[in-house]
mmCIF file with all atom_site columns, C-alpha atoms in Angstrom:
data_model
loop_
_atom_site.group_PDB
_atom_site.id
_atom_site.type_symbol
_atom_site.label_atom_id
_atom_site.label_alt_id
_atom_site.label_comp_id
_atom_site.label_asym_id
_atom_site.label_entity_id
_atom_site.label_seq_id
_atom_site.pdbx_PDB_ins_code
_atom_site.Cartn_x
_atom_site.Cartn_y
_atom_site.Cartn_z
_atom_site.occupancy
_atom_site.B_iso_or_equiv
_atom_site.pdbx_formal_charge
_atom_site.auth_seq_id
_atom_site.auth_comp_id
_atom_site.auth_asym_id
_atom_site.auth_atom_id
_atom_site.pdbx_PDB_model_num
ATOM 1   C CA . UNK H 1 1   ? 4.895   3.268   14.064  1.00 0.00 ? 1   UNK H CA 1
ATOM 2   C CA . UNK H 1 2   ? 6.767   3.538   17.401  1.00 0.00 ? 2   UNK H CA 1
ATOM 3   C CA . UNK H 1 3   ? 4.034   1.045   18.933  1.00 0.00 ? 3   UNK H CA 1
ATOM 4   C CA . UNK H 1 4   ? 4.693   -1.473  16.495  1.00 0.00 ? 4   UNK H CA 1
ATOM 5   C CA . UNK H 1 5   ? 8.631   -1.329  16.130  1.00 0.00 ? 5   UNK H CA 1
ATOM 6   C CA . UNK H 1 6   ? 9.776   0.217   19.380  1.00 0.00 ? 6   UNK H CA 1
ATOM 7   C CA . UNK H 1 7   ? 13.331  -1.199  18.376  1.00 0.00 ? 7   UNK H CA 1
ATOM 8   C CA . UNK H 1 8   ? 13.472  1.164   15.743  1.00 0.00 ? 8   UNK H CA 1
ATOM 9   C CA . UNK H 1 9   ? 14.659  4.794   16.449  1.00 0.00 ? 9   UNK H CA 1
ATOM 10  C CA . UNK H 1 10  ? 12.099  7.274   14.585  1.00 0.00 ? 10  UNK H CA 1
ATOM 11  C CA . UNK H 1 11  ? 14.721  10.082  14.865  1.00 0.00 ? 11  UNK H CA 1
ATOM 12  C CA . UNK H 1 12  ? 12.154  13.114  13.538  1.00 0.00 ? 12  UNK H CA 1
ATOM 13  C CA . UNK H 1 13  ? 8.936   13.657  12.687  1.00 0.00 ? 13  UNK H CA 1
ATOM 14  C CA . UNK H 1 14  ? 7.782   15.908  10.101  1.00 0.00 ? 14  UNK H CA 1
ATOM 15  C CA . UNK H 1 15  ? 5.329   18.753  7.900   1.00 0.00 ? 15  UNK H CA 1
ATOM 16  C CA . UNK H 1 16  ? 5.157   21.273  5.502   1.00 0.00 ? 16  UNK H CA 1
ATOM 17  C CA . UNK H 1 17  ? 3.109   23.471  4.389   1.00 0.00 ? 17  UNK H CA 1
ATOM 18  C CA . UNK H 1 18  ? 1.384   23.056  0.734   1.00 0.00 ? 18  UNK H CA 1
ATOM 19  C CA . UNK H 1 19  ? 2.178   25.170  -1.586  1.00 0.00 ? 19  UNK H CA 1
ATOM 20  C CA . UNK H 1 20  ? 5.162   26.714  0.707   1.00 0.00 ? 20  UNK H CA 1
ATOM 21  C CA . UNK H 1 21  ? 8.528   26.456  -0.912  1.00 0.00 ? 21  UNK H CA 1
ATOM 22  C CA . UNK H 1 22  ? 9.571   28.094  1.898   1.00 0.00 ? 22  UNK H CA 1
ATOM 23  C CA . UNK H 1 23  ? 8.305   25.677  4.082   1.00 0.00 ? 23  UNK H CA 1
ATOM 24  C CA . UNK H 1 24  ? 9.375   22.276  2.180   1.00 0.00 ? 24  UNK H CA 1
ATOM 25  C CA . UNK H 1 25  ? 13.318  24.110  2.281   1.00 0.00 ? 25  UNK H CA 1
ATOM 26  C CA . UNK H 1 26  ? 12.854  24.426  5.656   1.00 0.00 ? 26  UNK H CA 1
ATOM 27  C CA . UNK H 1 27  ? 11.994  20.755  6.193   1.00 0.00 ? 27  UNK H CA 1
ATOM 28  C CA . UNK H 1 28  ? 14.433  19.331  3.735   1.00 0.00 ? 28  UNK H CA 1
ATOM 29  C CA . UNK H 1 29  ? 17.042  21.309  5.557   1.00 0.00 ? 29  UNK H CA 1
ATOM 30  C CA . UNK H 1 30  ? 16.345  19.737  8.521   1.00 0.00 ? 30  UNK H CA 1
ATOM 31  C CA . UNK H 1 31  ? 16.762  16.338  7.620   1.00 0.00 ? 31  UNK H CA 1
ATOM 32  C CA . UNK H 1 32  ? 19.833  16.904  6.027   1.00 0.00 ? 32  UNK H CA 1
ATOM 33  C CA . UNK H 1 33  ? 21.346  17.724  9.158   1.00 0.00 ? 33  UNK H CA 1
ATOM 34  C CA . UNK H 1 34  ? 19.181  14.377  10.285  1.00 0.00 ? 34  UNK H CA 1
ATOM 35  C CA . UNK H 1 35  ? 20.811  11.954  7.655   1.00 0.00 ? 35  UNK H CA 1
ATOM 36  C CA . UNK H 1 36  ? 18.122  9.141   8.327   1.00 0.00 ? 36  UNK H CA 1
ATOM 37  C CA . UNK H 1 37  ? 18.393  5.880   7.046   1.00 0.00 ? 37  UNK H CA 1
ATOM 38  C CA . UNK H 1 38  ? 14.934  5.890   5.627   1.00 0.00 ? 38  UNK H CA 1
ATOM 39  C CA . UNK H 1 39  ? 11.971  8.412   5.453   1.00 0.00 ? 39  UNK H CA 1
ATOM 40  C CA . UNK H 1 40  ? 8.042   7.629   5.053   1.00 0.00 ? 40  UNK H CA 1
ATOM 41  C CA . UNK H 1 41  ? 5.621   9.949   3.193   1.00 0.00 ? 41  UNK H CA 1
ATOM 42  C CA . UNK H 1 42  ? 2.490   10.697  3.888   1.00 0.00 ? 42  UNK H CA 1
ATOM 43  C CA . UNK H 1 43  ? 0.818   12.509  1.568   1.00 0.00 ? 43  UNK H CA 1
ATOM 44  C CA . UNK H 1 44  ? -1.640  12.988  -1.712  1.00 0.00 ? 44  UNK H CA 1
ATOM 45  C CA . UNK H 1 45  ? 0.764   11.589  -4.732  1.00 0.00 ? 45  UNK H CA 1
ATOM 46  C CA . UNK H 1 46  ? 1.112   15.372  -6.759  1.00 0.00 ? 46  UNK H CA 1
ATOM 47  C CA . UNK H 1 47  ? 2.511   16.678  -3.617  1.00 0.00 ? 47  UNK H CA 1
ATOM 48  C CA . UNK H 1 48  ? 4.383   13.366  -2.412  1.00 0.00 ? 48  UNK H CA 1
ATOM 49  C CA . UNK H 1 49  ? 6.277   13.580  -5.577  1.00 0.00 ? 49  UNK H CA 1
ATOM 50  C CA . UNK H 1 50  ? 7.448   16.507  -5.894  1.00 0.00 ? 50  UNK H CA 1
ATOM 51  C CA . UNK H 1 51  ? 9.174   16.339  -1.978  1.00 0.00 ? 51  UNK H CA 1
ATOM 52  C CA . UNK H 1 52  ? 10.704  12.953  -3.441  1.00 0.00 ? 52  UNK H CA 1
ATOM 53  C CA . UNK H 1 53  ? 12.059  15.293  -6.486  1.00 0.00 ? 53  UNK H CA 1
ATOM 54  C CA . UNK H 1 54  ? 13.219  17.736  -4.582  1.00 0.00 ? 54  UNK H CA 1
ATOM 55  C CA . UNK H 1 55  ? 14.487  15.303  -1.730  1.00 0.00 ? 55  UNK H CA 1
ATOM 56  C CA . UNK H 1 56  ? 16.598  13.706  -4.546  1.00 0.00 ? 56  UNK H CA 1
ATOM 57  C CA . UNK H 1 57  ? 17.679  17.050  -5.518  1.00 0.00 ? 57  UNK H CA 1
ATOM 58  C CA . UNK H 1 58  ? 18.818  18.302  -2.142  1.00 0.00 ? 58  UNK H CA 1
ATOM 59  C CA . UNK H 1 59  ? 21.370  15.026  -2.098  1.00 0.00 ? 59  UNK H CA 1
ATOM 60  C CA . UNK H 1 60  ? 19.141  13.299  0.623   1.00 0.00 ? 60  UNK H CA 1
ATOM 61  C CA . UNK H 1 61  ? 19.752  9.513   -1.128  1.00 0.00 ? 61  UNK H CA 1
ATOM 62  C CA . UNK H 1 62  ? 17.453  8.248   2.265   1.00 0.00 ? 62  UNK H CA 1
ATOM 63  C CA . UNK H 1 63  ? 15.413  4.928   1.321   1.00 0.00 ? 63  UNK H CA 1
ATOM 64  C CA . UNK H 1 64  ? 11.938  6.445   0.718   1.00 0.00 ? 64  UNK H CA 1
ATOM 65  C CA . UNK H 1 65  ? 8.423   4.475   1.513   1.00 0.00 ? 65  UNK H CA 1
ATOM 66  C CA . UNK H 1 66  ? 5.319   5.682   0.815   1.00 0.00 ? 66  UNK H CA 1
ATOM 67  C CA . UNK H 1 67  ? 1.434   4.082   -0.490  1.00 0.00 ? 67  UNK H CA 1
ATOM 68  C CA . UNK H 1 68  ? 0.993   3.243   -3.561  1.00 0.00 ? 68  UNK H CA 1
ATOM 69  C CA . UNK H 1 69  ? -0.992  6.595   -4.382  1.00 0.00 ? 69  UNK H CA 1
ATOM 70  C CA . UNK H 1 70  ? 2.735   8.242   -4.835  1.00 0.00 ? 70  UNK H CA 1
ATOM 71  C CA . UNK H 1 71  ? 2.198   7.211   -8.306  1.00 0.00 ? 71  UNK H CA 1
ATOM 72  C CA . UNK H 1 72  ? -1.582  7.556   -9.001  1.00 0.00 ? 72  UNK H CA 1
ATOM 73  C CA . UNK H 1 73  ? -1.466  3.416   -9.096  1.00 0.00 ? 73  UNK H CA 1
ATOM 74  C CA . UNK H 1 74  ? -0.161  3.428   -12.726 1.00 0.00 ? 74  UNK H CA 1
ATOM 75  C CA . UNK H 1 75  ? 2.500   0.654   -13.403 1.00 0.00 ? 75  UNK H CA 1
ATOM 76  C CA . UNK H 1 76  ? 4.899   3.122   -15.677 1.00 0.00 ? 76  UNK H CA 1
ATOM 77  C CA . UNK H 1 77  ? 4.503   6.129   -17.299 1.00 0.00 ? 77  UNK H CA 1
ATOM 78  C CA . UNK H 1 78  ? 6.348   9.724   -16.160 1.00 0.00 ? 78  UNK H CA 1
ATOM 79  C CA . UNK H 1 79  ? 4.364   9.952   -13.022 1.00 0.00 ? 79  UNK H CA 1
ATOM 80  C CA . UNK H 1 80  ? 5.864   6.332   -11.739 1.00 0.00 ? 80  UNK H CA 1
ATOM 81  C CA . UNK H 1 81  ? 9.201   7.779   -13.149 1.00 0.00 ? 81  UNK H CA 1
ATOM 82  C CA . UNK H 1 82  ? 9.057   10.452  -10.928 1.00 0.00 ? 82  UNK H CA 1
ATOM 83  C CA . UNK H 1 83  ? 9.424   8.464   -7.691  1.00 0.00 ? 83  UNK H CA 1
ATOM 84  C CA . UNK H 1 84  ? 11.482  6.024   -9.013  1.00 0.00 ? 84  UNK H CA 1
ATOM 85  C CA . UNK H 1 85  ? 13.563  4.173   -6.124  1.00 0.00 ? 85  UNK H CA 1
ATOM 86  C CA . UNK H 1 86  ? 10.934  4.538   -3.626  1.00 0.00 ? 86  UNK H CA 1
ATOM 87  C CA . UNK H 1 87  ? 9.495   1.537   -1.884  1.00 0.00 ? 87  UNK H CA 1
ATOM 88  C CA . UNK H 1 88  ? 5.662   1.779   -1.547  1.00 0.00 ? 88  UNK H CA 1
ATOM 89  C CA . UNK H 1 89  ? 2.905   -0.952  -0.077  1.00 0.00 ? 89  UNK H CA 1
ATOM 90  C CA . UNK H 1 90  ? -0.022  -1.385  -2.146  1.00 0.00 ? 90  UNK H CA 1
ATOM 91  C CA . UNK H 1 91  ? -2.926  -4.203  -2.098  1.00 0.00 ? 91  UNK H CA 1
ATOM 92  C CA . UNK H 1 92  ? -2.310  -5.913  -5.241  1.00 0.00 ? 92  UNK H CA 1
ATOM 93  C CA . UNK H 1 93  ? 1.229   -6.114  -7.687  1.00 0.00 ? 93  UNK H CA 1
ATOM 94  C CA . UNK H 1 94  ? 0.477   -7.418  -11.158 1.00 0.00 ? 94  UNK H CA 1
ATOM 95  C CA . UNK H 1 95  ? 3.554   -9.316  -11.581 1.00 0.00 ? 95  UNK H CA 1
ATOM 96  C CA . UNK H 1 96  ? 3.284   -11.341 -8.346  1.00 0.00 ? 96  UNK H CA 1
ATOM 97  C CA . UNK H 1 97  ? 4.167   -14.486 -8.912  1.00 0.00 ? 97  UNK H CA 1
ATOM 98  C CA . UNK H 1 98  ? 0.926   -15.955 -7.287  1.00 0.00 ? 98  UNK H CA 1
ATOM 99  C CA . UNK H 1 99  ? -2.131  -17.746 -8.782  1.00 0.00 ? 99  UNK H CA 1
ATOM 100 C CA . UNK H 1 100 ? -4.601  -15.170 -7.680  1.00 0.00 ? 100 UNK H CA 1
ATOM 101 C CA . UNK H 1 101 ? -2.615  -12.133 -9.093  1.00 0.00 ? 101 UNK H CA 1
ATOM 102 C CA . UNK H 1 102 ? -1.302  -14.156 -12.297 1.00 0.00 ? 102 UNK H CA 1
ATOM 103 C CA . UNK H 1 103 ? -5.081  -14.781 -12.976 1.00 0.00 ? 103 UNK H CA 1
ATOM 104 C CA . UNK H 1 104 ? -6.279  -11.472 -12.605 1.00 0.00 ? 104 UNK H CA 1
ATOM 105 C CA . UNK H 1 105 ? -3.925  -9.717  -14.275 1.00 0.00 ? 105 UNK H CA 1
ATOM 106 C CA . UNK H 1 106 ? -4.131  -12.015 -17.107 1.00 0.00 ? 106 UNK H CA 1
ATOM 107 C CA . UNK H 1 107 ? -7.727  -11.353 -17.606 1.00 0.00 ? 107 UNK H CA 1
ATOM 108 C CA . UNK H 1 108 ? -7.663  -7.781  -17.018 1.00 0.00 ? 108 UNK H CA 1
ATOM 109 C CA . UNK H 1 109 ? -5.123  -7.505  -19.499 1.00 0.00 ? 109 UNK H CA 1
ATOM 110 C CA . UNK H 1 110 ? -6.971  -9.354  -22.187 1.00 0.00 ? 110 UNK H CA 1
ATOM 111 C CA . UNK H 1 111 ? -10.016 -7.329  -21.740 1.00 0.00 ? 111 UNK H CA 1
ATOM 112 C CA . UNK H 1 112 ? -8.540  -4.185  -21.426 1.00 0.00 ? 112 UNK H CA 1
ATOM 113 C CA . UNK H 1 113 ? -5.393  -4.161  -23.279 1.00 0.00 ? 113 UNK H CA 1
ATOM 114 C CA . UNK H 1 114 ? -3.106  -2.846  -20.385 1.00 0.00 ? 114 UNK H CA 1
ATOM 115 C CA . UNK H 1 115 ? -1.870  -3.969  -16.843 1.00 0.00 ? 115 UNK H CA 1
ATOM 116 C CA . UNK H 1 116 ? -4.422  -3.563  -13.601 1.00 0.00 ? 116 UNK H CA 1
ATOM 117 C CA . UNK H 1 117 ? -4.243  -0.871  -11.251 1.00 0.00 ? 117 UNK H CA 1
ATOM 118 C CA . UNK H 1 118 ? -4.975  -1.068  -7.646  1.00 0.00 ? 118 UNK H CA 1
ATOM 119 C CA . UNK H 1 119 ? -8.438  0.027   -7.381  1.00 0.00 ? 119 UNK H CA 1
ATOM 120 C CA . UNK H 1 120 ? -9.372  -2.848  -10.667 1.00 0.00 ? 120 UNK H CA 1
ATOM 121 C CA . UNK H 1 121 ? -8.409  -5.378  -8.370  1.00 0.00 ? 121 UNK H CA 1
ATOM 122 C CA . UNK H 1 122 ? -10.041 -3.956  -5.017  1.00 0.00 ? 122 UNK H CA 1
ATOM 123 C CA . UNK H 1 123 ? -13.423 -3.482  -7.145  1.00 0.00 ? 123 UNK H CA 1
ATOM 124 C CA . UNK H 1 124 ? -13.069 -7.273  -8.282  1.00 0.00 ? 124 UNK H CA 1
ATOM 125 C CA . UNK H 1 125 ? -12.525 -8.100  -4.657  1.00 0.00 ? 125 UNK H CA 1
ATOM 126 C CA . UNK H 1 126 ? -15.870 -6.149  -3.240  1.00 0.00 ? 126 UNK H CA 1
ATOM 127 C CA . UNK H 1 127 ? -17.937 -7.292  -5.830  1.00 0.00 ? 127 UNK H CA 1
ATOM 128 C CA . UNK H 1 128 ? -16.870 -11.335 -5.249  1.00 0.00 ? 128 UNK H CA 1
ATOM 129 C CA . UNK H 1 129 ? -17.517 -10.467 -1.186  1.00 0.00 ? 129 UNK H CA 1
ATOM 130 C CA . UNK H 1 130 ? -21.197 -9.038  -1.869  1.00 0.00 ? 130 UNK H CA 1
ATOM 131 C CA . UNK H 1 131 ? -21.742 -11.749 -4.300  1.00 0.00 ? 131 UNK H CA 1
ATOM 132 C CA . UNK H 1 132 ? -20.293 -14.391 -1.912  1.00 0.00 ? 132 UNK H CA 1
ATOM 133 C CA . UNK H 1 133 ? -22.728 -12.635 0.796   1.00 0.00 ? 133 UNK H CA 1
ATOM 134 C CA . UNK H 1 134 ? -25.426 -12.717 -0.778  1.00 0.00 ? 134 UNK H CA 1
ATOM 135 C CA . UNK H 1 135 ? -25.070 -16.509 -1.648  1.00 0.00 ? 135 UNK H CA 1
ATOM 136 C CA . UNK H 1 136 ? -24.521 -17.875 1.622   1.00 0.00 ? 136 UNK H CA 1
ATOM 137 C CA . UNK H 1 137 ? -27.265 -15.223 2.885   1.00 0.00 ? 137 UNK H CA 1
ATOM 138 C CA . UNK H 1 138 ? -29.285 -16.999 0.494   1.00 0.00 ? 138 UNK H CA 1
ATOM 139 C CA . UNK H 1 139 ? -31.532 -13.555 0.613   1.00 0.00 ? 139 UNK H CA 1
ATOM 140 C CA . UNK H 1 140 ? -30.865 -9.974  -1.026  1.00 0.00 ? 140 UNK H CA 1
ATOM 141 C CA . UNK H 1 141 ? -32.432 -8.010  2.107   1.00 0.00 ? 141 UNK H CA 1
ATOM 142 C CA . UNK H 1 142 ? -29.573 -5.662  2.967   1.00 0.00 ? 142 UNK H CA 1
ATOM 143 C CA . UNK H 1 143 ? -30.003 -7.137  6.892   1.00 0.00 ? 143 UNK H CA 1
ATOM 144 C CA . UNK H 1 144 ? -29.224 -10.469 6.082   1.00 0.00 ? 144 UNK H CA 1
ATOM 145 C CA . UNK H 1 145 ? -26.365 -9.624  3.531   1.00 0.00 ? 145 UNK H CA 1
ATOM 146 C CA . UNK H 1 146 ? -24.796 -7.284  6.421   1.00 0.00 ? 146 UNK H CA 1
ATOM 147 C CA . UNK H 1 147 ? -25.075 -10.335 8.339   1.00 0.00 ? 147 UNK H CA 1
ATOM 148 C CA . UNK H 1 148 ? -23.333 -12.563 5.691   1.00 0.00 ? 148 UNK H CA 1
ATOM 149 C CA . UNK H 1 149 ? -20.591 -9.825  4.924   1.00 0.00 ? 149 UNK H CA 1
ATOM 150 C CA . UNK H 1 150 ? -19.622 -9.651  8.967   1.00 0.00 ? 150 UNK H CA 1
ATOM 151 C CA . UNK H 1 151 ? -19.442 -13.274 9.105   1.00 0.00 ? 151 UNK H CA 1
ATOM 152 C CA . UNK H 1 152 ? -16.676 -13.144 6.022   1.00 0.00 ? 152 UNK H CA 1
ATOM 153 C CA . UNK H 1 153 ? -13.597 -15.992 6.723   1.00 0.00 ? 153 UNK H CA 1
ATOM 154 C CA . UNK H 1 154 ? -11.076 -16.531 4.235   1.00 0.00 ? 154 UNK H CA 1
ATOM 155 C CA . UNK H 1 155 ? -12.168 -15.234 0.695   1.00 0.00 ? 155 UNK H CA 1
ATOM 156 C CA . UNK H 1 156 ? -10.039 -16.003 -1.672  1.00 0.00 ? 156 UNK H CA 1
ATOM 157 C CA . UNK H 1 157 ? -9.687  -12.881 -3.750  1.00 0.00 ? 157 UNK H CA 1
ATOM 158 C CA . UNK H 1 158 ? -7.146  -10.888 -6.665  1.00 0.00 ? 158 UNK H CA 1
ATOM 159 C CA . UNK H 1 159 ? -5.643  -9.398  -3.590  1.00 0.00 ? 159 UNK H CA 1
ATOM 160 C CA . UNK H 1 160 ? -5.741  -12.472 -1.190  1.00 0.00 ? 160 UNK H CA 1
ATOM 161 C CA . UNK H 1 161 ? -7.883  -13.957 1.590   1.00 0.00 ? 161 UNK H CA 1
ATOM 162 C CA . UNK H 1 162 ? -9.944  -11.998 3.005   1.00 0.00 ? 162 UNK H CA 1
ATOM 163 C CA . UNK H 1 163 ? -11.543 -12.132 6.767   1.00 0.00 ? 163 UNK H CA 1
ATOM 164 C CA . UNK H 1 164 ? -13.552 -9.838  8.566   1.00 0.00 ? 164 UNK H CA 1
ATOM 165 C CA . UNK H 1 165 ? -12.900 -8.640  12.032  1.00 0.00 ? 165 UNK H CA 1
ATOM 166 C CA . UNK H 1 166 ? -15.141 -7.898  14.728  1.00 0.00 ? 166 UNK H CA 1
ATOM 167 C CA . UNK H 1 167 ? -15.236 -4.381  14.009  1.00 0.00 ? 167 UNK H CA 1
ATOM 168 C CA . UNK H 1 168 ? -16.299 -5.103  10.189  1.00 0.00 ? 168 UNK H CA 1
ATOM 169 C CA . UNK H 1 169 ? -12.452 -4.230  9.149   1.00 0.00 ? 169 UNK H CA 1
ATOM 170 C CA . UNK H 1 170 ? -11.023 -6.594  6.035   1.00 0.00 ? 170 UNK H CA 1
ATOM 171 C CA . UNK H 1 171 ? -8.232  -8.372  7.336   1.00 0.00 ? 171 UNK H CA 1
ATOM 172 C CA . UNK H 1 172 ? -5.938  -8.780  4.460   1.00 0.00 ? 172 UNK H CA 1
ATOM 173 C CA . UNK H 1 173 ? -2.167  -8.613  3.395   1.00 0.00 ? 173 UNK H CA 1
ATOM 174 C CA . UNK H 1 174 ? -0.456  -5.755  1.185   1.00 0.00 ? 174 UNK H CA 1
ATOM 175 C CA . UNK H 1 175 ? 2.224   -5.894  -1.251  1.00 0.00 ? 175 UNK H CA 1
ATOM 176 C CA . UNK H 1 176 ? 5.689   -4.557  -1.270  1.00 0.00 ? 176 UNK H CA 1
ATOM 177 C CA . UNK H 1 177 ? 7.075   -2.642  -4.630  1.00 0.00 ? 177 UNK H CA 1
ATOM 178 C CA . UNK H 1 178 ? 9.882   -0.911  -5.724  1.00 0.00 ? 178 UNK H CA 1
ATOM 179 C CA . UNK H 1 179 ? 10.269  1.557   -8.655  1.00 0.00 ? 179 UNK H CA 1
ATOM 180 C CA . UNK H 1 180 ? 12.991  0.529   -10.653 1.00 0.00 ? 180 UNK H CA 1
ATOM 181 C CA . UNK H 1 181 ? 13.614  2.094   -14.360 1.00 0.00 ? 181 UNK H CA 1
ATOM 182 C CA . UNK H 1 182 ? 10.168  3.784   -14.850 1.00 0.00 ? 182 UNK H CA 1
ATOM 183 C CA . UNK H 1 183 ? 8.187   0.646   -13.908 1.00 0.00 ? 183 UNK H CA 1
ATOM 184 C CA . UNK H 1 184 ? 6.599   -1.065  -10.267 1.00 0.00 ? 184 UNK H CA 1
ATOM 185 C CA . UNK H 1 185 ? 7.355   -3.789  -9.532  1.00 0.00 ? 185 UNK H CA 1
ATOM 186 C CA . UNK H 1 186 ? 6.747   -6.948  -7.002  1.00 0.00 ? 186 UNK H CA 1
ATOM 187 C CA . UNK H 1 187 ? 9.202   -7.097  -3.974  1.00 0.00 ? 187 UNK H CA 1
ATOM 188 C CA . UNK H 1 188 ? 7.541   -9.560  -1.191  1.00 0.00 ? 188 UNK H CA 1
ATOM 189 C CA . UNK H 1 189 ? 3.872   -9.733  0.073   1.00 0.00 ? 189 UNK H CA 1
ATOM 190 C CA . UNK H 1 190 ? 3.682   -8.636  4.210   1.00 0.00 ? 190 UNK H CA 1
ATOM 191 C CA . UNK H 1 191 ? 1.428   -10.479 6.263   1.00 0.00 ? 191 UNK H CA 1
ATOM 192 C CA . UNK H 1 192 ? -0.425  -7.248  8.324   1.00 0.00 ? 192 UNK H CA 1
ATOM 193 C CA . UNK H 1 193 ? -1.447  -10.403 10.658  1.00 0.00 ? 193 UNK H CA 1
ATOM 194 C CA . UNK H 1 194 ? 1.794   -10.707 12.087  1.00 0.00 ? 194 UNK H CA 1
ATOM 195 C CA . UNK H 1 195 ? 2.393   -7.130  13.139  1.00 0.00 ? 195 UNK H CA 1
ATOM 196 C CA . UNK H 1 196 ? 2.203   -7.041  17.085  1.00 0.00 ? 196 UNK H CA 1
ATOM 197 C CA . UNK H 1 197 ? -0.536  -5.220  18.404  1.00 0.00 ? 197 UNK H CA 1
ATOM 198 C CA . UNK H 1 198 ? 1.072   -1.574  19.245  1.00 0.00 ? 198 UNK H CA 1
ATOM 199 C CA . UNK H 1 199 ? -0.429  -1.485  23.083  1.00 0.00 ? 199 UNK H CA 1
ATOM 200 C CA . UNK H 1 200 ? 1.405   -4.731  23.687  1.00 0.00 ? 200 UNK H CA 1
ATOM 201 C CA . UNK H 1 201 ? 5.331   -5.461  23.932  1.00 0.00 ? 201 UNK H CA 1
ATOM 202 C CA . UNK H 1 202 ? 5.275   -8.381  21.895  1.00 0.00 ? 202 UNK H CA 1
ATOM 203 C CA . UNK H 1 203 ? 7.752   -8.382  18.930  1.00 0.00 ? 203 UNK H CA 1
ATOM 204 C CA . UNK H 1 204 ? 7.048   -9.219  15.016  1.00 0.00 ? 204 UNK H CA 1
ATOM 205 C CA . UNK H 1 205 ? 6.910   -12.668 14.117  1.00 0.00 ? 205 UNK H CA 1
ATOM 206 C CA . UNK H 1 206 ? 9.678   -13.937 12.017  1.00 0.00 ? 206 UNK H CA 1
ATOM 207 C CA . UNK H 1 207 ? 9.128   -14.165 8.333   1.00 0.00 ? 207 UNK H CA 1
#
C-alpha cells in the first residue's frame, strides 16, 4: 500500500489472533490510542465482521475498507447488516448504472428471482473468455485455446473489459460500495490501470 500511495501515512500495522478475545482487545486497544482516519481489513468475512462489531463497539467510528467477502457477497440480509458503513471493492455492483451491469443483473434477476452476487457475474465472465477463445482459436485443443486466452484484448464482459497481461493476469477494474441501511450499494468504479506501479515514484493519475 505504501508503494502505491507513499503520500499517505500508514500509521500501524496490525494482527490478531483467531479465536483470541484476548488478542482482538489487545489490538483494538491499540488503535484507540492510534485514532486513524481509516482502517483496512484483511480477513475471511465471519472473522472480519465480528472485529468491525466489536470495532464499532469499542467507539473506534474509523472509515473501514475491506473486499467484498466481508459480507459473503450477498446484497442485504443480517450478514451485510453487520458491516454496515464499511466501504469494500468488489468486481461487479448490481446497481451500477452501466450497460454491462444493468444487463446482467437484469437477466440474472429474471432467471433467478433475486439480485447477482459476485462470483454469478465472474462465472459469466470466464465462460464468455473460453468461449471467445475458443472462437478465435477456431480449435478446442487446450494448446491453441491457451494460446487464444493469452492473447485476450478488451472483452467486454458483466464486470468490464477484460485484457490479459503478459503474465496471463486479467487486467480489469473493481467496484467501489458502501453499506448503507442493510443493503450494498454502487459508489464509483476504480480503474486498477491507473494505479502507479509501486517500484516507481510516479503518482496516481487524476480521475
Amino acid at each position: 500500500f505504501s508503494g502505491y500511495f507513499p503520500d499517505v501515512a500508514v500509521s500501524d500495522e496490525g494482527s490478531y489472533q483467531h479465536g483470541s478475545a484476548e488478542s482482538l482487545h489487545s489490538l483494538i486497544e491499540r488503535l484507540k490510542e492510534d485514532t486513524p482516519d481509516t482502517l483496512v481489513l484483511l480477513g475471511a468475512s465471519l472473522q472480519s465482521r465480528m472485529v468491525v462489531k466489536d470495532l464499532r463497539a469499542a467507539g473506534i467510528q474509523a472509515e473501514l475498507l475491506a473486499w467484498n467477502q466481508l459480507p459473503e457477497n450477498s446484497q442485504k440480509g443480517p450478514a451485510v447488516a453487520a458491516a454496515e458503513g464499511v466501504i469494500l471493492l468488489s468486481c461487479f455492483a448490481p446497481d451500477e448504472p452501466a450497460d454491462a451491469a444493468t444487463t446482467f443483473s437484469s437477466a440474472y434477476e429474471d432467471a433467478y428471482k433475486e439480485s447477482p452476487d459476485a462470483p454469478a457475474p465472474l462465472g459469466y465472465d470466464a465462460l464468455g473468455l473460453l468461449a471467445d477463445a475458443i472462437t478465435r482459436a477456431r480449435s478446442m485443443k487446450p494448446e491453441a485455446v491457451a494460446v487464444a486466452l493469452a492473447q485476450t484484448e478488451d472483452f467486454a464482459g458483466a464486470t468490464g473489459t477484460i485484457t490479459m497481461d503478459a503474465s496471463h493476469n486479467a487486467h480489469r477494474r473493481v467496484v467501489m460500495l458502501k453499506v448503507e441501511e442493510g443493503e450494498l450499494h454502487f459508489m464509483r468504479p476504480l480503474e486498477l490501470s491507473k494505479l502507479p506501479d509501486a517500484t516507481s515514484n510516479e503518482q496516481p493519475k487524476s480521475e
